[in-house]
Coordinates of C-alpha atoms and ligand atoms in Angstrom, one line a residue:
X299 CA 25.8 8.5 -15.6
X300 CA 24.9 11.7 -16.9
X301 CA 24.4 14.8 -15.1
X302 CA 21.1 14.5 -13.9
X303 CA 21.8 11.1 -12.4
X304 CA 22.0 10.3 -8.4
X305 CA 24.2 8.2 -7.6
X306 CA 22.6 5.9 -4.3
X307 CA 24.9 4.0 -2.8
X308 CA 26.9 3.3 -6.1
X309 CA 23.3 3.1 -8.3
X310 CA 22.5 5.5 -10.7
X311 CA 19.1 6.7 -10.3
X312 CA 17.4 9.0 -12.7
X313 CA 15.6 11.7 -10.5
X314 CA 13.4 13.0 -13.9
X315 CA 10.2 11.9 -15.2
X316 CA 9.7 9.0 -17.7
X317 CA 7.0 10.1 -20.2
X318 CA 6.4 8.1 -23.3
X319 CA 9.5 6.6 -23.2
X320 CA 11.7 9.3 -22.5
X321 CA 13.0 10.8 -19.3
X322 CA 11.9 14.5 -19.2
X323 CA 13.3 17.2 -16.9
X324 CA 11.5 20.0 -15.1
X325 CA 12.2 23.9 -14.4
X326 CA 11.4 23.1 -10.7
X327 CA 13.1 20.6 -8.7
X328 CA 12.4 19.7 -5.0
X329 CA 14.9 17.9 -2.7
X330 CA 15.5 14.3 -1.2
X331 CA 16.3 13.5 1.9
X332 CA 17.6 10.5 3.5
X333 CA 15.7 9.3 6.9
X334 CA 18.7 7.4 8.3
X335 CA 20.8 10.4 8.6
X336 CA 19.1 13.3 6.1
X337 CA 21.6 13.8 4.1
X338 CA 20.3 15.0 0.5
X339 CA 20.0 12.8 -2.2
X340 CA 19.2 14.8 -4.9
X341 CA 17.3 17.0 -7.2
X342 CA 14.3 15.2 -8.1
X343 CA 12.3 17.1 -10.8
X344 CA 8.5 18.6 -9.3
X345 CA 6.0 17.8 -12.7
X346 CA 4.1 21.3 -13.5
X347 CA 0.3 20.3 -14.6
X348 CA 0.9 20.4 -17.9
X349 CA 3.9 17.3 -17.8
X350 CA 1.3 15.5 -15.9
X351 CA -1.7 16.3 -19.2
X352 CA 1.6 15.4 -21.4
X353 CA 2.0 11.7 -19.3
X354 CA -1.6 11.1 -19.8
X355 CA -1.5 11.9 -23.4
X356 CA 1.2 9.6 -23.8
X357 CA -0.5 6.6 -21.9
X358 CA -4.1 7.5 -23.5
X359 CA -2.0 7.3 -27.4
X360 CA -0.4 4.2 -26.0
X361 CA -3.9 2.6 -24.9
X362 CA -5.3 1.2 -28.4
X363 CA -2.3 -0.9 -29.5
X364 CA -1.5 -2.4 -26.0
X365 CA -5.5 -2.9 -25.2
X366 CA -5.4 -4.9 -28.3
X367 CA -2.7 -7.2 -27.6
X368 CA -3.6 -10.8 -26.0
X369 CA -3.0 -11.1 -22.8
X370 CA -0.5 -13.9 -22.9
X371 CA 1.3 -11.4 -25.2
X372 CA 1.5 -9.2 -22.1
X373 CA 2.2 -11.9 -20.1
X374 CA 5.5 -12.0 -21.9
X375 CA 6.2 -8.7 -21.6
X376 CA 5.1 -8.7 -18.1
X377 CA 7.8 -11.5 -17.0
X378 CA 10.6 -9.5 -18.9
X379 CA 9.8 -6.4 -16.7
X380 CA 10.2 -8.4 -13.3
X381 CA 13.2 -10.2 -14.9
X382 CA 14.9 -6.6 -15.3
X383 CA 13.3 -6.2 -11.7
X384 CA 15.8 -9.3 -10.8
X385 CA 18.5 -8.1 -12.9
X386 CA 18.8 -4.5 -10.7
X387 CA 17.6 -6.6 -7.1
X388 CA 20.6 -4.8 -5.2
X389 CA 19.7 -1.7 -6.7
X390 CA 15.9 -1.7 -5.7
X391 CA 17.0 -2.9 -2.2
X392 CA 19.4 -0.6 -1.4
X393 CA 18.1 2.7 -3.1
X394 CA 15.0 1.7 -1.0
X395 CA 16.3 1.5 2.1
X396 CA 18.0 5.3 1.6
X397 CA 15.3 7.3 0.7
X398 CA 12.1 5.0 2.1
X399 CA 14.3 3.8 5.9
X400 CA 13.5 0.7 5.2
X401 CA 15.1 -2.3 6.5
X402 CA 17.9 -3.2 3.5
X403 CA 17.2 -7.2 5.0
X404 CA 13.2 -6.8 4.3
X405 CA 13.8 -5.3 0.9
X406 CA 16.0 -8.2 0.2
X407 CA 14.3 -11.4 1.4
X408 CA 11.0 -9.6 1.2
X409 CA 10.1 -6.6 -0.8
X410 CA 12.2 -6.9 -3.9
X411 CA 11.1 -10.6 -5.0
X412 CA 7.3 -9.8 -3.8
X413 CA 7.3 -6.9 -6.7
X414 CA 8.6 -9.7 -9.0
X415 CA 6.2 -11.4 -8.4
X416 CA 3.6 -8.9 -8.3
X417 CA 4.1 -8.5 -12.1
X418 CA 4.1 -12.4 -12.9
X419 CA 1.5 -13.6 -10.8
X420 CA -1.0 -11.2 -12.2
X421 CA 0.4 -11.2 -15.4
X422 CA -0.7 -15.0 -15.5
X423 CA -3.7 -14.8 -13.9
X424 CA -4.7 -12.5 -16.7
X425 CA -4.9 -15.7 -19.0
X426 CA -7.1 -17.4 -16.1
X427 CA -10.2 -14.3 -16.1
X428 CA -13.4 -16.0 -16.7
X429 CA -14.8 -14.4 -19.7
X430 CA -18.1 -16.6 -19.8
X431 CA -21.3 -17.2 -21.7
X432 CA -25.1 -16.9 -21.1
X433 CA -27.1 -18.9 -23.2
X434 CA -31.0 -18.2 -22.7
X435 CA -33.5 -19.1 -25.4
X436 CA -33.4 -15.9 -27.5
X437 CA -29.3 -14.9 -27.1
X438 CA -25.8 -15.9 -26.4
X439 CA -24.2 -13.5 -24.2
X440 CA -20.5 -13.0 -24.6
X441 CA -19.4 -11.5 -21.0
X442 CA -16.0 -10.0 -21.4
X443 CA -13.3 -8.4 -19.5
X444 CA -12.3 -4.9 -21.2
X445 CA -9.4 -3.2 -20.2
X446 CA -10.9 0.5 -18.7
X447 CA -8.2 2.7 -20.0
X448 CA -5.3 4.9 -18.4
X449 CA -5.0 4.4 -14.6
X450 CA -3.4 6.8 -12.4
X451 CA -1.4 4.6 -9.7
X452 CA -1.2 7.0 -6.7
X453 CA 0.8 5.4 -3.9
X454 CA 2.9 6.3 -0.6
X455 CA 6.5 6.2 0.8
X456 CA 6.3 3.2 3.3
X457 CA 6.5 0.5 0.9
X458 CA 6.7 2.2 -2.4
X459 CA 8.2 -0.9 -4.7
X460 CA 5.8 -3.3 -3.3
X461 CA 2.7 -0.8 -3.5
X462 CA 3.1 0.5 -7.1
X463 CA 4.2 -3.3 -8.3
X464 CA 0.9 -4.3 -6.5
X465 CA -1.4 -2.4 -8.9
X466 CA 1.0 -2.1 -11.7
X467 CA 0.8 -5.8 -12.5
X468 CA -2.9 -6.4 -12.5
X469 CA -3.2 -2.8 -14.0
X470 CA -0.9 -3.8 -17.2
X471 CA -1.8 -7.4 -17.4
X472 CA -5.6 -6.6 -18.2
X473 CA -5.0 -4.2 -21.2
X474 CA -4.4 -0.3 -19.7
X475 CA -1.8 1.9 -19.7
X476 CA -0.8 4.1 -16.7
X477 CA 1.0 7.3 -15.1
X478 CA 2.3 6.5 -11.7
X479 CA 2.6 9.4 -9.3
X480 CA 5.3 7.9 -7.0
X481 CA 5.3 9.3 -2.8
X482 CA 7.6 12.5 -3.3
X483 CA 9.2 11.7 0.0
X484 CA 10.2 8.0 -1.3
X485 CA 10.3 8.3 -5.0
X486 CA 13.6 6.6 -6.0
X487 CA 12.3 2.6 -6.9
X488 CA 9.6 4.1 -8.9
X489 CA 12.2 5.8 -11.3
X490 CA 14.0 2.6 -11.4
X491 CA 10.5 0.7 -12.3
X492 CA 10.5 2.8 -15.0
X493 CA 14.3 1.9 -16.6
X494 CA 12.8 -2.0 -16.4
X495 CA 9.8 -1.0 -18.3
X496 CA 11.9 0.6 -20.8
X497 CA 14.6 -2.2 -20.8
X498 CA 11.7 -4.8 -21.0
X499 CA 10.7 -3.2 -24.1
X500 CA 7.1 -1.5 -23.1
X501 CA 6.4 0.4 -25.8
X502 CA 6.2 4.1 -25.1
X503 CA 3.6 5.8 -23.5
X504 CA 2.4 2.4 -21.6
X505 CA 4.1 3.0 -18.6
X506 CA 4.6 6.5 -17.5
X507 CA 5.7 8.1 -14.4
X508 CA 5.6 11.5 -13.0
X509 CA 7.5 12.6 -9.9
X510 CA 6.7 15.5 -7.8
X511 CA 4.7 16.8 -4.7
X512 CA 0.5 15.6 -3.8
X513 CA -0.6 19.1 -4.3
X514 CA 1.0 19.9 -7.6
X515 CA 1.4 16.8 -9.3
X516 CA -0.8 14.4 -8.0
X517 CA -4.0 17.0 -8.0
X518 CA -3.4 17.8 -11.6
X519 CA -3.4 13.9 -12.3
X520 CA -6.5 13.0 -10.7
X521 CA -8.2 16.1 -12.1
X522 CA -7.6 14.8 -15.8
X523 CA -10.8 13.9 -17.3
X524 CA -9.2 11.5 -19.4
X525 CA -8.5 8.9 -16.4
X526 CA -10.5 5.8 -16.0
X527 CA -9.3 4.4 -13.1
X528 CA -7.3 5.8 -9.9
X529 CA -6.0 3.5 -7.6
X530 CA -4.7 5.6 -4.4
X531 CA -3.0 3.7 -1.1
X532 CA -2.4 6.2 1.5
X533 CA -3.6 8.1 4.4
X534 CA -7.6 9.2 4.9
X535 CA -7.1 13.2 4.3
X536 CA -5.8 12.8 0.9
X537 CA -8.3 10.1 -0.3
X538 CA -11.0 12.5 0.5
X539 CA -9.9 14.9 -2.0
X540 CA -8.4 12.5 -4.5
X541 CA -11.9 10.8 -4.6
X542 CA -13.8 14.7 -4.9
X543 CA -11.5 15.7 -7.6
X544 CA -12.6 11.6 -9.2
X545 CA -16.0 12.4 -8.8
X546 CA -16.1 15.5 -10.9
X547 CA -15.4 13.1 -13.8
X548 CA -17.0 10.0 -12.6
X549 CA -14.0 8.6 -12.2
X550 CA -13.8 5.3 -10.1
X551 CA -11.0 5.4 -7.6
X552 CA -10.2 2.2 -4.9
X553 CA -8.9 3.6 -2.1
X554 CA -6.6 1.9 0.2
X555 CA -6.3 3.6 3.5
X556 CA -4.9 3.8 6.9
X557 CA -5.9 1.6 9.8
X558 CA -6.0 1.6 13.7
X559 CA -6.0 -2.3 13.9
X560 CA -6.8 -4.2 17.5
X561 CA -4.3 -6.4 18.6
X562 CA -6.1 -8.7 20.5
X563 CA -4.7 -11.2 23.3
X564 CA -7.6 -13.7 25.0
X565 CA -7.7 -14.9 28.2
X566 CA -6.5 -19.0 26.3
X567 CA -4.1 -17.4 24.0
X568 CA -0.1 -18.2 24.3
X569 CA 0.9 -14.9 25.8
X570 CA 4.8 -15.1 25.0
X571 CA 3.6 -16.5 21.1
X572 CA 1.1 -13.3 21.3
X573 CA 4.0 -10.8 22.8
X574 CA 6.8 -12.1 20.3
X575 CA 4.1 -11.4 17.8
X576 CA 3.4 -8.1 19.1
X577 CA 7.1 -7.2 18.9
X578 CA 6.9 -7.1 14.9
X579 CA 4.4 -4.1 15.1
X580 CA 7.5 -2.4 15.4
X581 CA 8.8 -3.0 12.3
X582 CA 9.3 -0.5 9.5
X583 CA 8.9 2.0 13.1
X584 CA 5.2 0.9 12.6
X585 CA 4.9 3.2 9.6
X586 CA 2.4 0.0 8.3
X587 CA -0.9 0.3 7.2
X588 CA -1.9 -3.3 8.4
X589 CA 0.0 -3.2 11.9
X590 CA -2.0 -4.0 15.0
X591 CA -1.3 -1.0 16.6
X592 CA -4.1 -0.7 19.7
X593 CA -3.3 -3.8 21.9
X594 CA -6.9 -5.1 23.7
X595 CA -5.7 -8.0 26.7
X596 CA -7.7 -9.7 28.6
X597 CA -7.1 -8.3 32.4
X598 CA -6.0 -11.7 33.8
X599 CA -3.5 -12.1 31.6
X600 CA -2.5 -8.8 31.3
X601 CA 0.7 -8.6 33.2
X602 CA 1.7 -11.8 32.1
X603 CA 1.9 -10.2 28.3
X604 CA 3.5 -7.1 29.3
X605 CA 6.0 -8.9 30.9
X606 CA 6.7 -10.9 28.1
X607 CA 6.5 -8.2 25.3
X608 CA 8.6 -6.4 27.2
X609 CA 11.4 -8.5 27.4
X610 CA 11.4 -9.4 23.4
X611 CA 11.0 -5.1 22.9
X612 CA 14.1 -4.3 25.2
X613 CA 16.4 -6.8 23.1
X614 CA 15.2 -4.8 19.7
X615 CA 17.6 -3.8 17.9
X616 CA 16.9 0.5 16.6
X617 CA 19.4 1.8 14.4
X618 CA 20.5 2.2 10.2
X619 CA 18.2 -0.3 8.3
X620 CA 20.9 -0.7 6.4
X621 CA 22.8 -3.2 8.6
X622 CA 21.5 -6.8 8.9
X623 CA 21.1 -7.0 12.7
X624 CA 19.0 -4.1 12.8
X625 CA 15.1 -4.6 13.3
X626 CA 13.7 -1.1 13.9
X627 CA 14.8 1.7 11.4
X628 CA 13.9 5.4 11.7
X629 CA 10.5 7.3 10.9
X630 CA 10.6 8.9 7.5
X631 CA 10.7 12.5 7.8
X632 CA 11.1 15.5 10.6
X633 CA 7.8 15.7 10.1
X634 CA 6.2 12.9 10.7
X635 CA 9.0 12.4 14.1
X636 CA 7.2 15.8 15.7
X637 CA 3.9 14.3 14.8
X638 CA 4.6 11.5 16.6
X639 CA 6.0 13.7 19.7
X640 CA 3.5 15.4 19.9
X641 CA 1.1 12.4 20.2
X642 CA 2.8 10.8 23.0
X643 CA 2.7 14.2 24.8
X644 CA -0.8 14.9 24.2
X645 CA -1.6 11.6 25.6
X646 CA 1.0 11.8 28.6
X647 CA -1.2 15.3 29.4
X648 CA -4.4 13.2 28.9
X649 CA -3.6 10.4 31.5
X650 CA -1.8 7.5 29.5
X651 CA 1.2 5.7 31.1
X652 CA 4.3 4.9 29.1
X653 CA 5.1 0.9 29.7
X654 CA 8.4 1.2 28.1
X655 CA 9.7 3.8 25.0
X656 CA 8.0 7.3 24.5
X657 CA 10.8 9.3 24.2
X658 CA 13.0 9.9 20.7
X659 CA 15.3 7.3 20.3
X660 CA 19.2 8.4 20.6
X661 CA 20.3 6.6 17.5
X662 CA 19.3 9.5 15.5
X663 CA 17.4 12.7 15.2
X664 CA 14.5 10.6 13.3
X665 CA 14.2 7.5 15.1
X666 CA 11.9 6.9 18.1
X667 CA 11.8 4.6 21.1
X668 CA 9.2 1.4 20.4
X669 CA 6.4 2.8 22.9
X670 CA 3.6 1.3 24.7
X671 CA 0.9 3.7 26.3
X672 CA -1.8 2.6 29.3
X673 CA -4.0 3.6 30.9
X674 CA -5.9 5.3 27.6
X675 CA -9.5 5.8 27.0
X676 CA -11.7 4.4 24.4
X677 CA -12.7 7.7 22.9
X678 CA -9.3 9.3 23.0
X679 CA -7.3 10.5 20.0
X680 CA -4.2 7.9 20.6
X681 CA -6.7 5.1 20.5
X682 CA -8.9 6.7 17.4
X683 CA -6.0 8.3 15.6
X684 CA -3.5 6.5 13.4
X685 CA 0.1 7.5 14.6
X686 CA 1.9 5.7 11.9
X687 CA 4.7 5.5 13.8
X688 CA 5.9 3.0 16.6
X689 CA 3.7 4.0 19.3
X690 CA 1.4 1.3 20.3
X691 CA -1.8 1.4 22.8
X692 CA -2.6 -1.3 25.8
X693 CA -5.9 -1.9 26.5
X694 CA -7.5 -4.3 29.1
X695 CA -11.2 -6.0 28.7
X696 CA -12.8 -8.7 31.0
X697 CA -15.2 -10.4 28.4
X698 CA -15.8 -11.5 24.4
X699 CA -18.4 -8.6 24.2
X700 CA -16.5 -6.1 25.4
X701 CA -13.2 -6.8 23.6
X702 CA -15.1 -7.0 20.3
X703 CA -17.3 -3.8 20.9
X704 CA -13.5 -2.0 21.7
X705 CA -12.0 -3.5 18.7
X706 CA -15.3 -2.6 16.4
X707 CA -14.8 1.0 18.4
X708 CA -13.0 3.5 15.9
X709 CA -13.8 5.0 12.3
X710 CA -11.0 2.4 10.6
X711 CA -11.9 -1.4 9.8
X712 CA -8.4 -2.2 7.5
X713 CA -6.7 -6.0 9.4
X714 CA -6.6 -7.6 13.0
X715 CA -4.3 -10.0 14.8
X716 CA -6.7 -12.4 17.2
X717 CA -4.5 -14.8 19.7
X718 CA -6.3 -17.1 21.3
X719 CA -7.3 -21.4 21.5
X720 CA -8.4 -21.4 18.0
X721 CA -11.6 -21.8 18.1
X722 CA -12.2 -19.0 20.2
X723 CA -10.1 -16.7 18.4
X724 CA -11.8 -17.7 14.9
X725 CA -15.2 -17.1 16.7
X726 CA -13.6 -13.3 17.7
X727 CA -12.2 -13.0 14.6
X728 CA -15.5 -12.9 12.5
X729 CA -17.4 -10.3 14.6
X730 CA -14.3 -7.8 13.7
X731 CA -15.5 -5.5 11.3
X732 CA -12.2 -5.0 9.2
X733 CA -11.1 -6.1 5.6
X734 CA -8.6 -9.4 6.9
X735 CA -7.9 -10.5 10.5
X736 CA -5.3 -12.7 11.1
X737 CA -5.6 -15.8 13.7
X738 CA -2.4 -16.5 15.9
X739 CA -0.6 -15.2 13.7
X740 CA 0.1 -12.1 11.5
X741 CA 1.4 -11.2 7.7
X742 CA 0.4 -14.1 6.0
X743 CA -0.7 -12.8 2.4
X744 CA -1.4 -14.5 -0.8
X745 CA -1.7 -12.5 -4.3
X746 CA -4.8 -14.5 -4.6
X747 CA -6.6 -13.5 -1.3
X748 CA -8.5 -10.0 -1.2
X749 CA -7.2 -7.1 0.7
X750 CA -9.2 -4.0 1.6
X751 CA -10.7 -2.2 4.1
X752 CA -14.0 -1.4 5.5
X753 CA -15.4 2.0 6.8
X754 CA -12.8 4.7 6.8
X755 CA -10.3 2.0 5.7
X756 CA -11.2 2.6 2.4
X757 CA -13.4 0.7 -0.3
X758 CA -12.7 -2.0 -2.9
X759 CA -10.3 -5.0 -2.6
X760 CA -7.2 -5.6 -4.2
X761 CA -5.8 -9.1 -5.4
X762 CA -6.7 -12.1 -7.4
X763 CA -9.9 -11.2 -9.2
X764 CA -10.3 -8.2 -7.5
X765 CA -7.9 -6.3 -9.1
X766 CA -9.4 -7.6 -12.1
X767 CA -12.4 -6.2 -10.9
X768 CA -11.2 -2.8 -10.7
X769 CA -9.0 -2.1 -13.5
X770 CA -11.3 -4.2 -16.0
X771 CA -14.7 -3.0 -17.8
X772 CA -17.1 -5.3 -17.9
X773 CA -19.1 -5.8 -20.9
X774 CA -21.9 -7.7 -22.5
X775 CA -21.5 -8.7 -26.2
X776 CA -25.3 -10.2 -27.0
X777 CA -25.8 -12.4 -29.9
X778 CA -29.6 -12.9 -30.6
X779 CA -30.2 -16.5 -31.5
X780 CA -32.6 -16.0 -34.1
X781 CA -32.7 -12.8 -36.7
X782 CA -34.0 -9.6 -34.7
X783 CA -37.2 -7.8 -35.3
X784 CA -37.5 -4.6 -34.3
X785 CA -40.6 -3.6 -32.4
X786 CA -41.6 -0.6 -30.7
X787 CA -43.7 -2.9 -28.3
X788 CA -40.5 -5.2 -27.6
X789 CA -39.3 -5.1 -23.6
Ligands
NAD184 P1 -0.6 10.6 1.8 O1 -2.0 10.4 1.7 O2 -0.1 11.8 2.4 O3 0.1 10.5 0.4 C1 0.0 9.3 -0.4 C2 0.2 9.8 -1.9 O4 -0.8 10.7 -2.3 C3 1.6 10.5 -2.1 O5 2.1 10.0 -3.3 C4 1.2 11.9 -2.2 O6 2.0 12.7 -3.0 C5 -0.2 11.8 -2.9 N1 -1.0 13.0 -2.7 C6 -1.1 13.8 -1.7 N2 -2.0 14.8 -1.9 C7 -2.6 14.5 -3.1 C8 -3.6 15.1 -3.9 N3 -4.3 16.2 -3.4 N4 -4.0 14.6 -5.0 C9 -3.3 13.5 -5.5 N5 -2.3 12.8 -4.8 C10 -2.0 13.4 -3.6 O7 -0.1 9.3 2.6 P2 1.4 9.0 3.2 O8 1.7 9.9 4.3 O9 2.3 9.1 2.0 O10 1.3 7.5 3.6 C11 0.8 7.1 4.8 C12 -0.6 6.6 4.8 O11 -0.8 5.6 3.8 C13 -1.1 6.1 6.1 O12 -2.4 6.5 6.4 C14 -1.1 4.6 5.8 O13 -2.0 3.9 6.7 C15 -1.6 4.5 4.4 N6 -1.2 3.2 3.8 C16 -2.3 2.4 3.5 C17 -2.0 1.1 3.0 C18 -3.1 0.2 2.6 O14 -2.9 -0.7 1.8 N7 -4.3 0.3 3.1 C19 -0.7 0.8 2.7 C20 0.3 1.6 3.0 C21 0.0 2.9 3.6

């Protein structure tokens, strides 16, 4: 461990950037705290603009000889990354839950094989991408998928590993070469991707990563003309000006946003199945893109759910994510915990009711009671605004109409939960206007299924071919069948 090195709960850590295969320092640093008791973590270094320009020379040089390669070549190099992924499982888990709060359990059983996989699956499905031919009478045309260049992966500190592995793999496994600019308040596992990609044996320059602050850093990469791609998950604000500085260069940019997801329970759903349910919009301290966070029951079964939900939210266990039993870690940053006081009091002073929570929780100076408001208004900021914390809305409607015009009501369209007989719920389901919706039920994913949002949710969809989609240049290669003559009168 050399100087520069953290040392996380026993794991070294480097806190500098890794550009073209080396680890590179900066004059300025910036420092980490931890959210389960904010105890610094380190130095990490803060990239000037010209260590991000360096990072994309390095991935732009790199481009060529790894665009060229096959993709089950990169395939092989693709499994050997997530192997070294495997090989330093404890130390993704438990840097993770220090610096991102997250639950060390979740990381464990969930996030840390999910990035794994992130890397194979797409890796593979690289070899499956239907480059096809179109045979008229005059051509063959050879339609191929051509890797666009160097991507900037921009990405935030909820779920760092599993965000970055999400677009890494896809990103890699169709030819390009990127700079990831990892969330500065969560920026540990990114450093650690980067010793697998150097373990793995990535040659330089394909993967490159660049730590430091969204106005500094992360402007100056998405300003480089040289980008082809940027592929951003975080909050609305930001994606504004990440996709004005993209347009200056034409460059294209899928944008994964927040959400303000209905929760929805019908009058012939299983309420205590819908409140246990409801329960897990708690988890991560609802700092989750996809959580159903505005709750929309039907009035005559109302009390019924409250009841319920409240009996499985009393028995939730708030404290360090780093102990198993826990189920409700801490908010990330001082920050974000007056943020999310200052929503419950603004909507206290507007008329909402507090079912159970809405003070900070004692645990810990950044933790916060699970919360339910009533009593809230359509039109008013804690049912249009995301909190992204664990503050939750309860609304009440009396027919299909109306609970489908309320969930349709704000600017974001990202997921949905719909309880109901399932029929009904299905029938709900499709007049939602968001990017997924889940039926009695809620978190099922699949790498192969799309995921996206609509309206202020963001654009494009992530996944299976999608991703393909988006990191991948499609071209046309035309054969003419029979020797060309040229003609000025030709279409
Ligand atoms: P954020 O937008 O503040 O930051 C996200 C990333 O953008 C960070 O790495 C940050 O440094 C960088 N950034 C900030 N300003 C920048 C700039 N001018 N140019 C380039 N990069 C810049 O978001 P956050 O607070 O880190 O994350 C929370 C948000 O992310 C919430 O809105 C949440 O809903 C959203 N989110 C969405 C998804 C999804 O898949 N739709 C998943 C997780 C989180």
């Amino acid at each position: 461990m050399n100087a520069a090195t953290l040392n996380i709960a026993g794991h070294a850590v480097s806190p500098l950037h890794y550009i073209n295969g080396e680890r590179i320092a900066s004059a300025e640093t910036f420092d980490l705290f931890s959210p389960i008791d904010q105890r610094v973590l380190g130095k990490i270094a803060q990239a000037s603009p010209e260590q991000v320009a360096s990072a994309v020379t390095a991935a732009s040089a790199a481009f060529p000889a790894w665009s060229q390669l096959t993709a089950a070549v990169r395939r092989d190099y693709l499994h050997a990354f997530a192997a070294e992924i495997g090989k330093r499982k404890d130390a993704f888990c438990e840097v993770e839950s220090n610096d991102a709060g997250v639950l060390l359990s979740r990381m464990q059983h969930g996030v840390a094989p999910r990035a794994m996989l992130n890397l194979t699956y797409f890796a593979d499905h690289a070899l499956t991408l239907q480059d096809h031919m179109i045979v008229t009478e005059q051509a063959t045309h050879y339609v191929k998928h051509d890797p666009a260049g160097v991507c900037a992966i921009i990405t935030p500190w909820n779920a760092p590993l599993m965000l970055t592995t999400w677009k890494l793999g896809p990103a890699l496994a169709s030819g390009n070469t990127v700079v990831i600019k990892p969330p500065e308040w969560a920026p540990l596992t990114c450093s650690l991707l980067a010793e697998c990609a150097h373990a793995a044996g990535l040659p330089p320059g394909v993967v490159n990563v660049v730590q430091g602050s969204g106005v500094v850093t992360g402007a100056a990469l998405v300003a480089d003309p040289r980008l082809a791609r940027i592929s951003f998950t975080g909050s609305v604000p930001t994606a504004k000006l990440i996709a004005g500085a993209a347009a200056q260069n034409l460059v294209p940019c899928s944008l994964e946003l927040g959400g303000k997801s209905p929760f929805i329970v019908l009058e012939d759903a299983d309420v205590d199945a819908a409140a246990a349910c409801g329960a897990l919009m708690y988890r991560n301290a609802t700092q989750v893109c996809l959580a159903g966070t505005r709750f929309l029951v039907h009035a005559r079964v109302r009390d019924a759910f409250v009841a319920s939900m409240k009996s499985v939210v009393e028995k939730l266990t708030v404290g360090d994510p780093r102990e198993p039993a826990t189920e409700v870690g801490p908010v990330i940053h001082p920050r974000q915990h007056e943020r999310i006081k200052a929503y419950v009091a603004r909507a206290k002073a507007a008329g909402a009711n507090v079912l159970w929570g809405g003070e900070p929780h004692p645990y810990g100076a950044l933790y916060f009671q699970p919360t339910m408001l009533t009593d809230v208004a359509q039109d008013s900021e804690i049912v249009q605004n995301e909190v992204f914390g664990p503050v939750l809305t309860l609304q009440t409607f009396l027919s299909d109409a109306e609970v489908i015009a309320m969930a349709n009501g704000t600017d974001y369209g990202l997921g949905g939960v719909c309880y109901g007989a399932e029929a009904h719920a299905k029938g709900i389901a499709e007049q939602v206007r968001t990017g997924f919706i889940w039926v009695n039920s809620f978190g099922i994913r699949d790498l192969a299924a799309p995921f996206g949002g609509c309206k202020r949710s963001g654009n494009g969809r992530e996944g299976g071919d999608w991703s393909f989609e988006f990191f991948c240049d499609i071209k046309d290669v035309v054969v003419p069948k029979k020797p060309f003559v040229p003609s000025f009168s030709h279409r």
